[in-house]
Amino acid sequence: MSLDTAPDSPVRLPFEPLQKTNSVINEPPLVRGLLIGAALAFLSLFLLLPLLSVFVEALRKGLGAYFAAFGDPETLEAIKLTVIAALIAVPLNLVFGLSAAWAITKFEFRGKQFLITLIDLPFSVSPVVAGLVFVLIFGAQGWAQPWFGENVGRVLFSTPGIVLATVFVTFPFIARELIPLMQEQGTEDEQAALSLGATGWQTFTRVTLPNIKWALLYGVLLCNARAMGEFGAVSVVSGHIRGLTNTLPLHIEILYNEYQFVSAFAVASLLALLAMVTLALKSFLEWRYADQLAATRRH
Amino acid sequence: MTAVDRPGRRRSRRTLPGFTPTLGFTLFYLGLIVLIPLAGVFFKASGLGFAGIGQVIGSERVLAALRLSFGAAAIAALLNAVFGSIVAWVFVRYEFPGKRLFDAFIDLPFALPTAVAGIALTALYSENGWIGSVLAHAGLKVAYTPLGIVVAMTFIGLPFVVRTVEPVLREVERDLEEAAATLGARRWQTVLRVIAPAVFPALVTGFALAFARAVGEYGSVIFIAGNFPLVSEIAPLLIIIKLEEFDYPGATAVAATMLVLSFLLLLTINLLQAWTRKK
Amino acid sequence: MDIQIRGVQKHYGSFHALRGIDLDIASGELLALLGPSGSGKTTLLRAIAGLEPLDGGLVKFGDVDATALSVQERKVGFVFQQYALFKHMTVLDNIAFGLSVRPKRERPDAATINKRVRELLELVQLGGLEKRYPAQLSGGQKQRVALARALAIEPRVLLLDEPFGALDAKVRKDLRRWLRQLHRETGYTTIFVTHDQEEALELADRVVVMNRGVIEQVGTTDEVWDAPLTPFVYDFLGTPNVLPGQVAGGVLRLSGASGALDAAPAAAEGTVDVYTRPNELRVAAADDPAALAGKVVETQRTGLLLRLGVQLLGSGAVIEVELPHPDPAVQRWQTGDTIRLRPARYRLFPRSGLAADAATGFDPTLTVTEHRSRSRS
């Protein structure tokens, strides 16, 4: 701050140079520098450079080749399927998240902690195992296949299977975001609303929902990012039928394995952009509505 | 119980409406999407019997894959524990340009699809990539080796340690450090004896989460791994290979083993943590 | 150990927290730093401990220049407001911490440390609790552990930051008495910070009243109570009435009174503020020309006192009066009665003191803590 242009002014300047650092609770500059350097080197090596390389590889042969990748009808089909899967999985898990959070945070009942653990379960299951689960049910020898095959139609290697796998892996995201926050908020607001004559539904839409809207949006963002990006589980149930059961991540794999690197990275850059938008929105929410998002967050 | 006192009891216990439908839907949906399908794995596995499972697991290829998955995940989680702690420390304690930007990017592995991460890391660490070419000069080959697997697993586990340690570190009061200083402790003694023990349980949690995620990881690993049987073939990939060969029992046996091993490890770590917290 | 403080200066950004503090503290003295939040009392305490680097001035412990020493070398026993006990250590390990972090050649052996810790536990009356963790202690017990931990290093001086701030009233009273006794037994030079005047006056040998980074007055309880040096000290210790007056020709006359009240020094010539406490006002005779006339607007009986709100006829200001009750000499006052009052004791201050403060840029809405954290980030 160089505000010292009026040396004869008797008024104290609003900013003074910082005092020498307090050695009691701070490290010497050298140690600081080394630690900051190590941290930033680690983050650059493992986060920034990979992200950057997606765009560099995608644009390696110029903008023309980059945009040509999106003209491919199979790419367009993959985008369509990805959007469909997310459009089904996210609302389903949204309803589940709200309902689970309401039951868990507004009432006392036995086994609550156990229920929370069960909701977290899909986080700790390998996506490949998640896919396998549905193969065992709906596969050629699956126990639900005979009935489903006759009455509903094909599940595995088609859209329903992909949606199911996506729902499974994104299952806890929204509930996980809401439960700690609603636990913190307690039930007083709702009780006040009820005592003023509001119905249960009015209480939920006019009192509870405004209280949790930012956390809810946050959960939806994360859920959507995962839904559109899921690879392992979807890979197992899709059967990789080109143009029929390809999501964007699967399409990337196919292009990559066919050595169409520019196309693969072009499609990847689309998903990377989505990730960056998600992160930007997330940072914005955290910065703007920190108090309205749960303090204790685990992923 | 008479018909008269029933509504009164209910009112006194549950003042808000909607308990039965929300809990009902929660349990129904949880059962349908998660519990019944997962139970199917164990049902199928139990059909094999211990001998059947043992036969699958005992094969050299499966053992190598399990060893690789758990071993590489442990190394990656350890790397993340060390560097994640440094990152958390730097973010909580210091100011530097670009801090907000770096902070936002910490969560990239949560948001970036694993397949994208996989091909990006492969491009970066292969012999003609930006980093790979530098390392190749030093005689170090990363892509298509177990080392590459560690790199990918480090990437996807990176946010866990940072995000669990950060809030705890932020809560360590400056008072404690000043108290230690007035009592004559040097800075390193304060860090080691006052700050580290306060942060340790969170660090273990972060390690466990990163580890669990890395063990099951598939998308980001298979591109960089090379996938040579016995050398760089991870357990989840083996499940897929067995499925493609229509060896459902074999796939189930590997999956069930992974689930149980992960569960046991997490349980151990949870117990360890409960123990340190009590202490 | 005696302590000399000379010209100590401290800024937090644009906030001048300590403006040249001079203070001498005798060995073995129990001293209170008293002031409102933002007065600089905690900053001064932290400066003595070495927790705040100074912008200027000198702190000496005996003959040693403490400003040249690091916190670790100063050997001060500092008790933090929230105790700052190490949560993951037992009571025993907390108290032993200061001894166990010493370099190997200065460190007592384990048995000696153990013995010393047990002695301290007895001293603070917590024998038998050495295996507990801080979370298992009450507020008062934590306070004692923090004190024992500070005493373990055999400090040159004992510093306590709002030692009773986090405790409830009952525990606070007990601990106060106990601290006084502990001070007598151990004889450590002790400085504590408080914003509670009653606590300061009851406990300390001498009280340092601080305001806006300067010392307003240093003195014994009697001195600061009976002879406040500044309007601030008057205000801070009780709720005085401030009556406007005029000094002309060596005579003081209260505004609104017809006659002179008293002789006044020539130096006070001009408009003045007359500070007088509610219990220093007396009912005056009907023909007393120096008295102020007013109307009783409120009466309240509290114990042996009758507290009156009196609206002055001249200015319309309401002042507070405390009369002994029952007072056989006087009638029982009722709302609406006319009353004449004159101060039996008072103090004059020229009406100029306030202007100086307005120019310093002090922002009263910020506390010291906020200034401190601002200057850090």
Short mmCIF file of C-alpha atoms in Angstrom, two decimals, chain B residues 95 171-190 192-198 276 278-279, chain C residues 46 49 51 70-73 75-76 78 80-82 84-89 94 97-102 133 149-150 153 376:
data_model
loop_
_atom_site.label_atom_id
_atom_site.label_comp_id
_atom_site.label_asym_id
_atom_site.label_seq_id
_atom_site.Cartn_x
_atom_site.Cartn_y
_atom_site.Cartn_z
CA GLU B 95 -1.20 -16.32 2.39
CA GLU B 171 -9.67 -25.20 14.76
CA VAL B 172 -6.33 -25.65 16.53
CA GLU B 173 -6.35 -22.49 18.59
CA ARG B 174 -3.44 -20.11 18.37
CA ASP B 175 -3.69 -20.00 22.17
CA LEU B 176 -2.36 -23.55 22.35
CA GLU B 177 0.72 -22.68 20.34
CA GLU B 178 1.31 -19.54 22.34
CA ALA B 179 0.87 -21.50 25.56
CA ALA B 180 3.47 -24.01 24.40
CA ALA B 181 5.86 -21.16 23.54
CA THR B 182 5.48 -19.48 26.93
CA LEU B 183 6.25 -22.83 28.53
CA GLY B 184 9.54 -22.87 26.65
CA ALA B 185 8.75 -25.16 23.72
CA ARG B 186 10.66 -24.49 20.49
CA ARG B 187 8.57 -24.19 17.32
CA TRP B 188 9.29 -27.75 16.20
CA GLN B 189 8.36 -29.08 19.62
CA THR B 190 5.05 -27.22 19.42
CA LEU B 192 5.27 -32.14 16.96
CA ARG B 193 3.76 -32.34 20.44
CA VAL B 194 0.82 -29.95 20.33
CA ILE B 195 -0.42 -29.59 16.75
CA ALA B 196 0.32 -33.03 15.32
CA PRO B 197 -1.59 -34.99 18.00
CA ALA B 198 -4.61 -32.74 17.55
CA THR B 276 -6.61 -42.58 19.86
CA LYS B 278 -10.24 -41.92 23.81
CA LYS B 279 -6.62 -41.60 24.71
CA ARG C 46 0.95 -10.12 25.85
CA ALA C 49 5.03 -12.12 27.80
CA LEU C 51 3.68 -12.77 22.52
CA SER C 70 12.24 -14.76 22.80
CA VAL C 71 9.01 -15.94 24.38
CA GLN C 72 10.65 -19.24 25.25
CA GLU C 73 13.56 -17.51 26.98
CA LYS C 75 10.07 -17.77 31.25
CA VAL C 76 6.75 -16.14 31.96
CA PHE C 78 0.98 -17.19 31.10
CA PHE C 80 -4.81 -17.89 28.86
CA GLN C 81 -8.39 -16.72 29.05
CA GLN C 82 -9.71 -20.01 27.65
CA ALA C 84 -5.38 -23.33 26.28
CA LEU C 85 -4.90 -26.75 27.87
CA PHE C 86 -3.57 -29.43 25.52
CA LYS C 87 -6.64 -31.60 24.98
CA HIS C 88 -4.81 -34.78 24.06
CA MET C 89 -2.64 -34.73 27.20
CA ASN C 94 -0.05 -30.75 30.65
CA PHE C 97 5.00 -30.01 29.43
CA GLY C 98 7.16 -27.00 30.24
CA LEU C 99 9.77 -29.15 31.97
CA SER C 100 9.75 -31.92 29.38
CA VAL C 101 10.46 -29.62 26.42
CA ARG C 102 13.68 -28.33 27.92
CA TYR C 133 -8.05 -35.23 30.40
CA ARG C 149 1.20 -25.60 34.29
CA ALA C 150 2.36 -21.98 34.27
CA ILE C 153 8.47 -23.61 34.85
CA ARG C 376 -2.49 -10.58 10.63
#
